[in-house]
Short mmCIF file of C-alpha atoms in Angstrom, two decimals:
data_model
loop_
_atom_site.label_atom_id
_atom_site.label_comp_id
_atom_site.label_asym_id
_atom_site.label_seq_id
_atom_site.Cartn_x
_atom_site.Cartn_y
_atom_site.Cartn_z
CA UNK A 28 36.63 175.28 115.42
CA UNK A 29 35.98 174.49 112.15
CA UNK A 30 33.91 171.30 110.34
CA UNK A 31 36.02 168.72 108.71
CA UNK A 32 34.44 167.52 105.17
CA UNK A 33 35.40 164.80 103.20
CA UNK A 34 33.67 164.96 99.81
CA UNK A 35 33.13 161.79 97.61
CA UNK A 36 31.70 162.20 94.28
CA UNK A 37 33.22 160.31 90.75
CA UNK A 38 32.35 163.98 88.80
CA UNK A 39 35.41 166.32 89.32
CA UNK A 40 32.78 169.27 88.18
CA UNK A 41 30.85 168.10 91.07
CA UNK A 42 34.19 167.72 93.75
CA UNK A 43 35.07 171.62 92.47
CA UNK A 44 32.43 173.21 92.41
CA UNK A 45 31.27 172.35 96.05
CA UNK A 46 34.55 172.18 97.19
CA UNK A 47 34.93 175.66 95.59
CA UNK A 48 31.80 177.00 97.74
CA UNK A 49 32.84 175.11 100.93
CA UNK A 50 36.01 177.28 101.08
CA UNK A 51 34.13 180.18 100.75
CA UNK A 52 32.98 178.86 104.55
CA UNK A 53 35.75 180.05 107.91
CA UNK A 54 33.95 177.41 109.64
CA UNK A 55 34.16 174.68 107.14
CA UNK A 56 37.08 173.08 105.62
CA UNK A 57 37.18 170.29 103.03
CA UNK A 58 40.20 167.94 104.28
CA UNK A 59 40.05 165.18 101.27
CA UNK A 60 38.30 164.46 98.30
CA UNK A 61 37.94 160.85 96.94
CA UNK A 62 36.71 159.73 93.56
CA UNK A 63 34.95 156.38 94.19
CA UNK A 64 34.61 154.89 97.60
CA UNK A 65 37.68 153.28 97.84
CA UNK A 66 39.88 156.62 98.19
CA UNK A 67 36.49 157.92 100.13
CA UNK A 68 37.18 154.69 102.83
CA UNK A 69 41.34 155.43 102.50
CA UNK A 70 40.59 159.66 103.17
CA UNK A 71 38.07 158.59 105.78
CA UNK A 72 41.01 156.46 107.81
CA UNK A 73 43.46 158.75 107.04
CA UNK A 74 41.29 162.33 107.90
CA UNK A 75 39.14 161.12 110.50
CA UNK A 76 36.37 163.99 108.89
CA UNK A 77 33.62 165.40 111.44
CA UNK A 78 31.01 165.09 107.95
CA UNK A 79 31.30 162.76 104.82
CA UNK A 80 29.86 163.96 101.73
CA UNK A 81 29.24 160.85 99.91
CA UNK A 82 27.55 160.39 96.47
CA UNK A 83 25.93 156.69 96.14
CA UNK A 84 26.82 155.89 92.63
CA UNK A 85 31.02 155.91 92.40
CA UNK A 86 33.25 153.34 90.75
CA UNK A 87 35.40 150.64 92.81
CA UNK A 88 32.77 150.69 96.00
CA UNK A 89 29.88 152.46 96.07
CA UNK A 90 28.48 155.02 98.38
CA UNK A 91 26.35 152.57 100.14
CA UNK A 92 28.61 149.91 100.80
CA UNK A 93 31.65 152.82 101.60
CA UNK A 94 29.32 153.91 104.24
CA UNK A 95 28.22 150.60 105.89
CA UNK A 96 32.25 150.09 106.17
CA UNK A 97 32.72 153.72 107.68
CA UNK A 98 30.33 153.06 110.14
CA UNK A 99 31.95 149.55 110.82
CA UNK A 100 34.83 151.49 111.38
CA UNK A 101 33.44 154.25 113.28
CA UNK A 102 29.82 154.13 114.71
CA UNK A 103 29.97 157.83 115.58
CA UNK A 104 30.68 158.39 111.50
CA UNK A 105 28.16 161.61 110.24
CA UNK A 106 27.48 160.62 106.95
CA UNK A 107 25.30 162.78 104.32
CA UNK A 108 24.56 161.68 101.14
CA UNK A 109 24.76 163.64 97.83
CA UNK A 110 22.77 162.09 94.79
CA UNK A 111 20.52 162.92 91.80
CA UNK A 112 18.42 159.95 93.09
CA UNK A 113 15.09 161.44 94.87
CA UNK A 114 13.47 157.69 94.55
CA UNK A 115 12.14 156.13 97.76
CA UNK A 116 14.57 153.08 97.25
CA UNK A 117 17.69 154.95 96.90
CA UNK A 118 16.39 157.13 100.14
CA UNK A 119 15.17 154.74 102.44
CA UNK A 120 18.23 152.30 101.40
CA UNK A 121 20.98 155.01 102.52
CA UNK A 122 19.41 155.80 105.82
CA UNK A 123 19.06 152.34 106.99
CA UNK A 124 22.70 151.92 105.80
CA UNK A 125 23.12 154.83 108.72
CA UNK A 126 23.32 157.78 107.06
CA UNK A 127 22.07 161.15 109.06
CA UNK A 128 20.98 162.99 106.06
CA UNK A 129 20.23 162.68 102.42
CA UNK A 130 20.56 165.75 100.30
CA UNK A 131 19.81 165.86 96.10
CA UNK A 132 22.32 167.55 93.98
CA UNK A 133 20.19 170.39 92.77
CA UNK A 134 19.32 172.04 96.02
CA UNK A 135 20.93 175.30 96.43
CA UNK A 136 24.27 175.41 97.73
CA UNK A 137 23.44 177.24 100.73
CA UNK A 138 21.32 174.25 101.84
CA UNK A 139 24.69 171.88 101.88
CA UNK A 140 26.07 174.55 104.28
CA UNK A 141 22.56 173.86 106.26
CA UNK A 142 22.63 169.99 106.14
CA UNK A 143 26.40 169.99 107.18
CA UNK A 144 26.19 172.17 109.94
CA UNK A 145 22.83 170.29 111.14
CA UNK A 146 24.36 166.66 110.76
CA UNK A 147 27.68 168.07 112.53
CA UNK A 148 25.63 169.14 115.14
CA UNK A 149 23.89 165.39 115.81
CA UNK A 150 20.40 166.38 114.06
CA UNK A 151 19.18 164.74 111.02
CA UNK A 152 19.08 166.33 107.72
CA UNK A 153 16.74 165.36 104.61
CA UNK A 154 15.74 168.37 102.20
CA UNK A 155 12.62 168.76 100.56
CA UNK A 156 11.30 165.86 98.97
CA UNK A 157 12.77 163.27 100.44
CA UNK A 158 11.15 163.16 103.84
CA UNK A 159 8.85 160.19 102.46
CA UNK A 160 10.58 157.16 102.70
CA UNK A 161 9.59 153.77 101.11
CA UNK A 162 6.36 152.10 102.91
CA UNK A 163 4.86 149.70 100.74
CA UNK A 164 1.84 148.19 103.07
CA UNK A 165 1.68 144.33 103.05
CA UNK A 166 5.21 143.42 101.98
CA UNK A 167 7.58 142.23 103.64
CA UNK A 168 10.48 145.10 103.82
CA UNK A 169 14.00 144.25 102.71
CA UNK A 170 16.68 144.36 104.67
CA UNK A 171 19.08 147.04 104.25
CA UNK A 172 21.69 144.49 102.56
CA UNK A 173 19.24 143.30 100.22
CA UNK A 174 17.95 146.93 99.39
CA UNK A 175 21.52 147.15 98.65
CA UNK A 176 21.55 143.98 96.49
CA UNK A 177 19.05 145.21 94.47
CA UNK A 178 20.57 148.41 94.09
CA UNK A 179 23.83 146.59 92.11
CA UNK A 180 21.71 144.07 90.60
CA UNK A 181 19.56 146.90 88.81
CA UNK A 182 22.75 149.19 87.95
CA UNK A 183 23.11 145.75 85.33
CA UNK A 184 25.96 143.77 87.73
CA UNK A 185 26.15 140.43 87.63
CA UNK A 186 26.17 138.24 91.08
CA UNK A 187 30.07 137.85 90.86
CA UNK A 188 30.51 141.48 90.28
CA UNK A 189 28.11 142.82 93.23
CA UNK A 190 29.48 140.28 95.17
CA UNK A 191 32.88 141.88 94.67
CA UNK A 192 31.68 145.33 95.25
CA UNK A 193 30.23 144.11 98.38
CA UNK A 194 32.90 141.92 99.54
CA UNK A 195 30.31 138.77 99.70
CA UNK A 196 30.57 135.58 98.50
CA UNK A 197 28.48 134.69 95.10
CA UNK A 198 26.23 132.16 96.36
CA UNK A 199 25.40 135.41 99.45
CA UNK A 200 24.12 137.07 96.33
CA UNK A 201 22.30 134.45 95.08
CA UNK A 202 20.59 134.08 98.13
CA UNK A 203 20.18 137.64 98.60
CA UNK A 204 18.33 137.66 95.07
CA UNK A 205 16.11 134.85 95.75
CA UNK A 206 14.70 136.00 99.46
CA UNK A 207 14.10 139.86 97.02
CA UNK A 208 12.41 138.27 94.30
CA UNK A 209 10.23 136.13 97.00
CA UNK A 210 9.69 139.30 98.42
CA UNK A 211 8.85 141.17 95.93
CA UNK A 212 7.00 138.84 94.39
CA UNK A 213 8.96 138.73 91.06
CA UNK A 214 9.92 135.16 89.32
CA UNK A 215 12.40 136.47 86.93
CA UNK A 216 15.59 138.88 86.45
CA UNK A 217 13.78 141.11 83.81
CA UNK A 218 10.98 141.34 87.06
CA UNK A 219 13.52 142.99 88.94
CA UNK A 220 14.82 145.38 86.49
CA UNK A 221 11.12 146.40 85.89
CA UNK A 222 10.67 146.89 89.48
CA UNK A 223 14.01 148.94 89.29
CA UNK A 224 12.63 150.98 87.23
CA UNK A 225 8.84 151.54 87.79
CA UNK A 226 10.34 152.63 91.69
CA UNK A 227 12.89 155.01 90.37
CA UNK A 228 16.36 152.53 91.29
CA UNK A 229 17.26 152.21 87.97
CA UNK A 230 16.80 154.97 85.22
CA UNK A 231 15.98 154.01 81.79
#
């Protein structure tokens, strides 16, 4: 019996080329691709896939909050994540949004093949070098929403805009951004982007 994949990833170089491999795979097929998580949450409903593939920076939705809704819809949801991001923030963000595996886009191919079959099996899956996970000691953690908060806020959204991508109200985001900046002990906007950046969410 083969593994279902849906793969979600805005690059159509990216979507081929894996796909491409995949196929090389009897036990693997790739039932839908998606370009931004919109079509990723649509193929998800539509495919019922045993594994997502889901990149966390895509157009309409993002990974993060495509995953959150998957796993709304189905708690049982396997969902590995495929980014360029090796940051703590961008790690520990996508597992507390429930994913069961993170993967970065330069491993080999073979190790997808790995990952999928491990998170299809129920295990966990996190390559090299990104077993460490954000653990700042003596602040207080974020939440997983307002990891995700930050996460827009730093891509350059404004509060109307992430609360759009994330289907909240503005004055949730404002809120949001004032319990992260007390936090994180940052008074100002251009704090947070710094932060972004010094931590590896945002690249200059």
């Amino acid at each position: 019996m083969s593994i279902r994949v849906l793969l979600a990833d805005d690059h159509p170089l990216v979507v081929d080329g894996i796909k491409g491999f995949l196929e090389t795979y009897d036990h693997i097929e790739v039932v839908a691709t998606a370009a931004n998580g919109q079509e990723a949450l649509d193929a998800f409903d539509a495919h019922a896939p045993d594994i997502v593939l889901m990149d966390l920076n895509m157009p309409v939705l993002s990974g993060l909050a495509a995953t959150e809704i998957m796993l709304e819809h189905n708690p049982e949801a396997r969902i590995l994540i495929l980014s360029m991001h090796d940051s703590p923030e961008y790690i520990s963000t996508a597992l507390r949004h429930g994913a069961s595996g993170y993967l970065l886009k330069d491993v080999p191919t073979e190790e997808i093949v790995d990952a999928i079959e491990k998170v299809s099996a129920g295990e966990k899956y996190m390559c090299n070098g990104t077993e460490q996970t954000i653990a700042e000691p003596g602040r207080e953690p974020l939440t997983s929403r307002e990891q995700t908060v930050l996460l827009e806020l730093a891509s350059g959204k404004s509060n109307k805009e992430v609360a759009r991508s994330l289907d909240i109200s503005v004055r949730t985001v404002e809120t949001h951004r004032k319990n992260i900046k007390r936090k994180l002990d940052i008074s100002s906007t251009a704090g947070l982007t710094r932060y972004a950046l010094e931590h590896g969410v945002l690249r200059e």
